Amino acid sequence: NSLICPVCLGLPGALPVTNKKAVEKGLKFATAVGAEIAGVLEFDRKNYFYPDLPKGYQITQYHNPLARGGKIRIETDKEHKYIELEECHLEEDAGKSFHGHECTTVDLNRCGVPLLEIVTRPVIHSPEEAYLFLKRLKQIVQYLGLSYADMEKGELRCDANISIRDSDDSALGPKVELKNLNSFRFIRRALEYEYKRQVKTVKAGNSVLRETRLYDEQMNTTLPMRSKEESSDYRFFPEPNLPPHKISKELIARLKCSLLELPDKRLDRYLTDMGLPFDSAQALISDFELSEYFEKTAGYCQDSKLAANWILTELMGLMSAEKISLKKLKISPWMLADLLIQVQKKQISGKIAATVLRRMIATGEPAEAIIEREGLRLITDRDSLLEVIEEVISENPENLKKYLDGREKLFVFFVGQVMAKTGGQADPQAVNKLLRETLDDRQA
């Protein structure tokens, strides 16, 4: 606990201060999702006594949250669905308890760090929709530059409330809150398990208890933690040490002007304007840095489909094999685009380009330098190719006879032999054209 301070410990005489940057980030998110922003910034005090809350209370927003409403779009089976938000409010983080076999330790280093809590309305109808919502939420936060939203580092966290009802019953059953959810995969698995547990409980004639439960990822089960508190248990009242602040229209207008293209809009553009397949477009927008890399590469080589295909197949495959992140990649978008331009101009084949790309990843050299040094340019000279074709034909008289007798499939054999003799550097289209002409002449 080396990052604690008098304020987060609530020591006598230590007073909190509103974090301007956190407020602006919260307002930026609220603006991006179309929420109704409060006219005045107000904070409340939430009182409870857990070991990981050294002050015995948390500064939050209860009576007047930062923003209400708004919605986030997800794609389910290539269709749109909007997840409506209840509110967004600012609050300070608490500590974290680690429960061991013999003792419990408390990490207070993150106490007082500002959080934006986003509360959805009860409109998520499956674990899959919850998973898709959180993935899209992470994308939005990254696209807005608010956070890296890395769940493993605690930059994005989720408490999932789940309740069930009969299909013909409008009233939801008791709400159960799930804690200890630290990955998108575990969130989906925890909700799937808890849904089945509640259904089994009701079918057995028992009532679902309103409680908070922990998820055990190793056992894939949820375990009771404590009974669920009511809002009255927290004895909310206005935070006396943080006076209200007016949120100016000028600030909101400035933040609105600073918004970048959000992932759902970018997805639509990739599908409509660029004509990318849905799965490719989804993969590209999944990560802001990846999407930006694609945008720049496609802009340089002027071929969106070619850029998308090479990034998602060749580049990402090599990066995965070498365990290289996009941040540590030695190849800039311009360098990849230059390689693709060599393919477009038929200076090199796709197969050679893949080899060059591997060299580029390893060395950080530009494509041009590798191609020139290793002599990898395509052979397009007609006379040179005809010479190789004649060699291949003369070396395979039996297959030539079979081809001339009607074994058309042997054409592929001759193409392969030419490509092998040239080390894969012969222009495939030129080889096909000249080989066909040569064999047709023999046929005549």
XYZ file of C-alpha atoms in Angstrom:
444
model
C 0.000 0.000 0.000
C 2.526 2.562 -1.220
C 0.136 4.747 -3.270
C -2.189 5.813 -0.474
C -2.676 9.423 0.597
C -4.416 11.380 3.390
C -7.462 12.029 1.189
C -8.221 8.429 0.205
C -7.644 7.317 3.812
C -10.004 10.015 5.071
C -7.489 11.399 7.580
C -8.648 14.399 9.649
C -8.306 17.699 7.783
C -7.813 16.077 4.353
C -10.385 17.367 1.856
C -11.199 15.933 -1.606
C -11.124 17.947 -4.832
C -13.202 17.343 -7.952
C -11.097 15.771 -10.705
C -11.641 18.000 -13.759
C -10.182 15.522 -16.245
C -12.405 12.712 -14.956
C -15.484 14.935 -15.265
C -14.589 15.865 -18.842
C -14.015 12.219 -19.773
C -17.370 11.266 -18.259
C -19.106 14.055 -20.153
C -17.380 13.014 -23.375
C -18.692 9.463 -23.027
C -22.197 10.672 -22.152
C -22.208 12.968 -25.193
C -21.033 10.164 -27.486
C -23.864 7.806 -26.458
C -26.541 10.506 -26.651
C -27.261 10.771 -22.920
C -28.977 13.741 -21.292
C -26.327 15.596 -19.304
C -27.098 17.127 -15.919
C -26.947 20.911 -15.649
C -25.144 20.775 -12.316
C -22.379 18.467 -11.109
C -23.275 17.164 -7.643
C -21.802 14.447 -5.437
C -23.227 12.322 -2.638
C -21.757 10.326 0.209
C -22.472 6.587 0.301
C -21.843 5.074 3.720
C -20.794 1.477 4.229
C -18.168 -0.348 6.244
C -16.027 -2.812 4.300
C -12.329 -3.473 4.992
C -11.419 -2.125 1.531
C -13.024 1.282 2.183
C -10.781 3.048 4.717
C -12.926 6.200 5.019
C -16.079 4.235 5.810
C -17.841 6.039 2.958
C -17.531 6.519 -0.793
C -17.976 9.736 -2.759
C -20.395 8.991 -5.591
C -23.454 10.375 -7.400
C -26.889 9.165 -6.382
C -29.553 11.861 -6.466
C -28.307 13.657 -9.584
C -25.999 11.525 -11.797
C -23.759 13.030 -14.443
C -26.069 11.890 -17.262
C -29.230 9.879 -17.801
C -30.303 7.785 -20.782
C -28.330 7.184 -23.933
C -27.868 3.982 -25.906
C -25.162 1.740 -27.339
C -25.583 -0.283 -30.516
C -24.560 -3.926 -30.803
C -24.718 -6.354 -33.741
C -26.538 -9.616 -33.088
C -26.535 -12.031 -36.037
C -25.676 -9.087 -38.293
C -28.690 -7.124 -37.034
C -28.697 -4.010 -34.885
C -29.938 -3.806 -31.335
C -29.682 -0.793 -29.058
C -28.880 -1.314 -25.390
C -30.483 1.532 -23.464
C -28.580 3.098 -20.583
C -30.159 4.106 -17.293
C -27.438 6.531 -16.204
C -23.735 7.326 -16.008
C -22.302 8.570 -12.735
C -18.888 9.419 -11.327
C -17.518 7.961 -8.134
C -14.245 7.131 -6.430
C -12.808 3.633 -6.433
C -12.507 1.535 -3.304
C -9.696 -0.880 -2.461
C -9.586 -4.571 -3.211
C -9.648 -7.512 -0.818
C -7.727 -10.702 -1.566
C -9.108 -13.719 0.263
C -6.516 -16.446 0.911
C -6.717 -19.744 2.773
C -5.391 -18.340 6.051
C -5.868 -14.582 5.823
C -7.318 -11.679 3.844
C -5.106 -8.865 2.585
C -6.334 -5.462 1.418
C -4.901 -3.414 -1.473
C -5.737 0.269 -0.938
C -3.551 1.646 -3.750
C -6.461 2.405 -6.067
C -8.630 4.105 -3.417
C -9.832 7.491 -4.588
C -9.161 6.843 -8.286
C -12.100 8.257 -10.301
C -14.497 5.842 -12.006
C -17.308 6.267 -14.487
C -20.040 3.768 -13.676
C -22.402 2.968 -16.546
C -25.746 1.396 -15.630
C -27.868 -0.283 -18.285
C -31.631 -0.660 -18.255
C -32.963 -4.272 -18.002
C -32.961 -4.783 -21.772
C -30.154 -7.343 -22.139
C -31.816 -10.701 -22.722
C -28.956 -13.200 -22.940
C -25.340 -13.785 -21.876
C -24.343 -13.331 -25.529
C -25.922 -9.860 -25.644
C -24.143 -8.952 -22.405
C -20.864 -10.102 -23.957
C -21.451 -8.086 -27.149
C -22.430 -5.002 -25.140
C -19.248 -5.082 -23.067
C -17.097 -5.583 -26.167
C -18.737 -2.578 -27.832
C -18.444 -0.531 -24.629
C -14.710 -1.250 -24.555
C -14.401 -0.177 -28.188
C -16.211 3.107 -27.531
C -14.017 3.907 -24.520
C -10.888 3.198 -26.588
C -12.110 5.168 -29.611
C -12.849 8.176 -27.377
C -9.376 7.963 -25.831
C -10.800 7.652 -22.310
C -8.968 4.478 -21.261
C -7.206 1.389 -22.596
C -10.087 -0.503 -20.898
C -7.934 -3.536 -20.108
C -9.971 -5.871 -17.881
C -6.859 -7.712 -16.683
C -5.526 -4.439 -15.265
C -8.858 -3.435 -13.738
C -9.351 -0.556 -16.192
C -12.724 -1.994 -17.156
C -14.819 -3.907 -14.642
C -18.280 -5.373 -14.625
C -20.839 -6.272 -11.990
C -23.669 -8.171 -13.666
C -27.209 -8.159 -12.286
C -29.404 -11.018 -13.475
C -33.022 -11.909 -12.843
C -35.498 -14.204 -14.602
C -39.204 -14.269 -15.321
C -41.747 -16.463 -17.063
C -42.236 -15.592 -20.714
C -45.816 -14.441 -20.052
C -44.962 -12.594 -16.807
C -44.021 -8.906 -17.018
C -42.521 -8.742 -13.530
C -38.849 -9.592 -13.160
C -37.816 -11.878 -10.331
C -35.375 -10.985 -7.503
C -32.105 -9.501 -8.716
C -28.821 -11.322 -8.111
C -25.536 -9.431 -8.491
C -22.465 -11.301 -9.753
C -19.010 -10.195 -8.612
C -15.445 -11.284 -9.432
C -15.918 -11.117 -13.208
C -12.537 -10.305 -14.729
C -12.825 -11.289 -18.394
C -15.423 -11.150 -21.146
C -15.388 -14.948 -21.413
C -15.973 -15.426 -17.695
C -18.810 -12.884 -17.708
C -20.628 -14.883 -20.369
C -19.994 -18.189 -18.562
C -21.060 -16.768 -15.189
C -24.347 -15.460 -16.587
C -25.050 -18.760 -18.337
C -24.501 -20.668 -15.099
C -26.508 -18.250 -12.959
C -29.445 -18.306 -15.371
C -29.594 -22.098 -15.182
C -29.248 -22.004 -11.384
C -32.165 -19.587 -10.978
C -34.397 -21.552 -13.365
C -33.609 -24.755 -11.484
C -34.376 -23.035 -8.160
C -37.778 -21.752 -9.345
C -38.754 -25.062 -10.961
C -38.000 -26.795 -7.656
C -40.610 -24.562 -6.002
C -38.099 -22.341 -4.165
C -37.542 -18.601 -4.283
C -34.457 -16.908 -5.700
C -32.789 -14.858 -2.970
C -31.849 -11.233 -3.589
C -28.106 -11.443 -2.957
C -24.580 -10.815 -4.181
C -22.683 -13.874 -5.414
C -19.073 -14.505 -6.374
C -18.110 -16.353 -9.540
C -15.548 -19.130 -9.256
C -14.031 -19.501 -12.734
C -12.224 -22.740 -11.915
C -15.392 -24.498 -10.775
C -17.635 -22.496 -13.142
C -20.113 -21.839 -10.377
C -21.478 -18.913 -8.369
C -21.276 -18.806 -4.577
C -23.209 -16.704 -2.027
C -21.259 -13.671 -0.783
C -23.761 -11.519 1.114
C -27.380 -10.406 1.049
C -28.117 -7.588 -1.388
C -28.284 -4.135 0.179
C -31.098 -1.672 -0.436
C -30.289 1.955 -1.267
C -31.552 2.978 2.181
C -28.800 0.869 3.769
C -26.202 3.285 2.430
C -27.702 6.446 4.028
C -26.954 8.670 1.039
C -26.654 12.409 1.656
C -24.996 15.289 -0.281
C -21.200 15.248 -0.044
C -20.415 18.262 2.190
C -16.820 18.707 1.000
C -17.580 19.037 -2.739
C -19.845 21.964 -3.630
C -22.033 21.742 -6.765
C -20.544 22.949 -10.074
C -22.488 24.188 -13.073
C -21.804 22.258 -16.289
C -21.533 24.853 -19.041
C -23.021 24.457 -22.512
C -19.717 25.680 -23.933
C -17.894 22.724 -22.387
C -20.410 20.257 -23.811
C -20.135 21.852 -27.270
C -16.326 21.662 -27.147
C -16.391 17.998 -26.133
C -18.911 17.195 -28.854
C -16.623 18.737 -31.474
C -13.731 16.591 -30.264
C -15.546 13.277 -30.772
C -14.018 10.869 -33.263
C -15.923 8.366 -35.403
C -17.402 5.708 -33.126
C -17.107 1.968 -33.868
C -20.697 1.430 -35.061
C -20.396 4.304 -37.552
C -17.028 2.998 -38.702
C -18.533 -0.475 -39.152
C -21.270 0.971 -41.368
C -18.669 2.804 -43.465
C -16.544 -0.303 -43.901
C -19.588 -2.259 -45.054
C -21.191 0.382 -47.264
C -18.384 2.536 -48.628
C -15.568 -0.014 -48.718
C -17.642 -3.115 -49.440
C -15.844 -5.233 -46.847
C -17.379 -8.536 -45.687
C -19.187 -8.266 -42.352
C -16.761 -10.512 -40.460
C -13.753 -8.571 -41.753
C -15.315 -5.218 -40.860
C -16.197 -6.493 -37.374
C -12.665 -7.754 -36.822
C -11.104 -4.478 -37.926
C -13.202 -2.235 -35.675
C -12.721 -4.539 -32.677
C -9.563 -2.672 -31.677
C -9.051 1.060 -32.215
C -5.317 0.774 -32.963
C -5.947 -2.027 -35.452
C -8.673 -0.002 -37.138
C -6.403 3.043 -37.384
C -3.618 0.886 -38.828
C -6.024 -0.423 -41.466
C -7.318 3.078 -42.282
C -3.811 4.376 -42.969
C -2.723 1.296 -44.930
C -5.849 1.367 -47.110
C -5.416 5.098 -47.651
C -1.829 4.679 -48.866
C -2.433 1.730 -51.217
C -5.941 2.848 -52.284
C -7.365 -0.667 -51.994
C -9.449 -1.319 -48.869
C -10.214 -4.980 -49.591
C -6.565 -5.816 -50.310
C -5.416 -4.029 -47.149
C -8.081 -5.709 -45.001
C -7.245 -9.169 -46.342
C -3.499 -8.814 -45.765
C -3.866 -7.307 -42.296
C -6.377 -9.870 -41.028
C -4.741 -12.943 -42.559
C -1.022 -12.534 -43.266
C -0.047 -9.754 -40.841
C -2.160 -10.813 -37.858
C -1.190 -14.436 -38.389
C 2.526 -13.635 -38.323
C 2.093 -11.321 -35.333
C 0.291 -14.062 -33.437
C 2.964 -16.619 -34.278
C 5.751 -14.262 -33.191
C 3.728 -12.965 -30.211
C 4.134 -9.352 -31.331
C 1.604 -6.670 -30.423
C 0.628 -3.884 -32.804
C 2.483 -1.403 -30.590
C 5.747 -3.330 -30.993
C 5.318 -4.027 -34.711
C 8.268 -2.675 -36.715
C 6.184 -2.239 -39.864
C 4.346 1.073 -40.267
C 1.108 1.298 -42.287
C 3.091 3.030 -45.046
C 5.585 0.135 -45.187
C 2.813 -2.459 -45.479
C 1.062 -0.339 -48.123
C 4.302 -0.137 -50.105
C 4.509 -3.945 -50.093
C 0.901 -4.173 -51.296
C 1.594 -1.646 -54.043
C 4.379 -3.958 -55.271
C 1.758 -6.719 -55.532
C -0.711 -4.402 -57.278
C 1.911 -3.438 -59.868
C 2.809 -7.119 -60.315
C 6.370 -6.459 -59.270
C 6.111 -9.464 -56.922
C 3.595 -12.271 -56.456
C 1.410 -12.753 -53.406
C 3.516 -15.724 -52.359
C 6.730 -13.710 -52.564
C 5.028 -10.820 -50.761
C 4.244 -13.138 -47.841
C 7.925 -14.088 -47.666
C 8.951 -10.428 -47.797
C 6.471 -9.607 -45.039
C 8.078 -12.173 -42.743
C 11.470 -10.554 -43.386
C 10.004 -7.118 -42.695
C 8.564 -8.207 -39.353
C 11.884 -9.706 -38.316
C 14.147 -6.863 -39.466
C 11.994 -3.758 -39.800
C 13.390 -3.215 -43.329
C 11.180 -1.740 -46.066
C 9.873 -4.075 -48.753
C 11.805 -2.385 -51.554
C 15.169 -3.025 -49.895
C 14.436 -6.725 -49.305
C 13.105 -7.255 -52.836
C 16.120 -5.602 -54.444
C 18.725 -7.304 -52.269
C 17.289 -10.800 -52.717
C 16.270 -10.378 -56.355
C 12.639 -11.234 -55.786
C 10.953 -9.233 -58.541
C 8.619 -11.131 -60.866
C 9.974 -12.334 -64.187
C 7.688 -10.785 -66.799
C 10.029 -10.781 -69.813
C 8.381 -12.812 -72.595
C 11.569 -14.301 -74.006
C 12.862 -15.362 -70.588
C 9.588 -17.057 -69.726
C 9.344 -18.806 -73.115
C 12.849 -20.179 -72.606
C 11.842 -21.707 -69.256
C 8.583 -23.066 -70.720
C 10.484 -24.806 -73.516
C 12.841 -26.364 -70.974
C 9.934 -27.715 -68.921
C 8.205 -29.172 -72.003
C 11.370 -30.834 -73.263
C 12.036 -32.361 -69.812
C 8.551 -33.907 -69.619
C 7.822 -35.605 -72.963
C 5.478 -38.231 -71.490
C 3.272 -35.662 -69.760
C 3.327 -33.557 -72.918
C 1.982 -36.498 -74.911
C -0.728 -37.152 -72.328
C -1.730 -33.490 -72.388
C -1.902 -33.434 -76.161
C -4.033 -36.606 -75.981
C -6.611 -34.765 -73.905
C -5.348 -34.836 -70.304
C -6.193 -31.138 -69.762
C -5.501 -31.335 -66.030
C -1.771 -31.672 -66.743
C -1.731 -27.988 -67.641
C -1.482 -27.232 -63.915
C 1.529 -29.565 -63.720
C 3.394 -27.577 -66.381
C 2.548 -24.271 -64.664
C 3.923 -25.636 -61.388
C 7.133 -26.780 -63.080
C 7.701 -23.330 -64.591
C 7.093 -21.648 -61.242
C 9.462 -24.088 -59.544
C 12.245 -23.460 -62.089
C 11.944 -19.708 -61.555
C 11.820 -19.979 -57.782
C 8.244 -18.692 -57.766
C 9.308 -15.444 -59.429
C 7.584 -15.929 -62.771
C 4.473 -13.786 -63.289
C 1.661 -16.376 -62.917
C -0.643 -14.655 -65.398
C 2.105 -14.374 -68.013
C 3.091 -18.006 -67.458
C -0.489 -19.187 -67.943
C -0.902 -17.151 -71.131
C 2.424 -18.104 -72.738
C 2.197 -21.774 -71.705
C -1.292 -22.044 -73.173
C -0.106 -20.512 -76.439
C 2.917 -22.821 -76.605
C 0.909 -25.984 -75.911
C -1.797 -24.949 -78.359
C 0.881 -24.597 -81.023
C 2.078 -28.137 -80.248
C -1.525 -29.344 -80.459
C -1.846 -27.883 -83.925
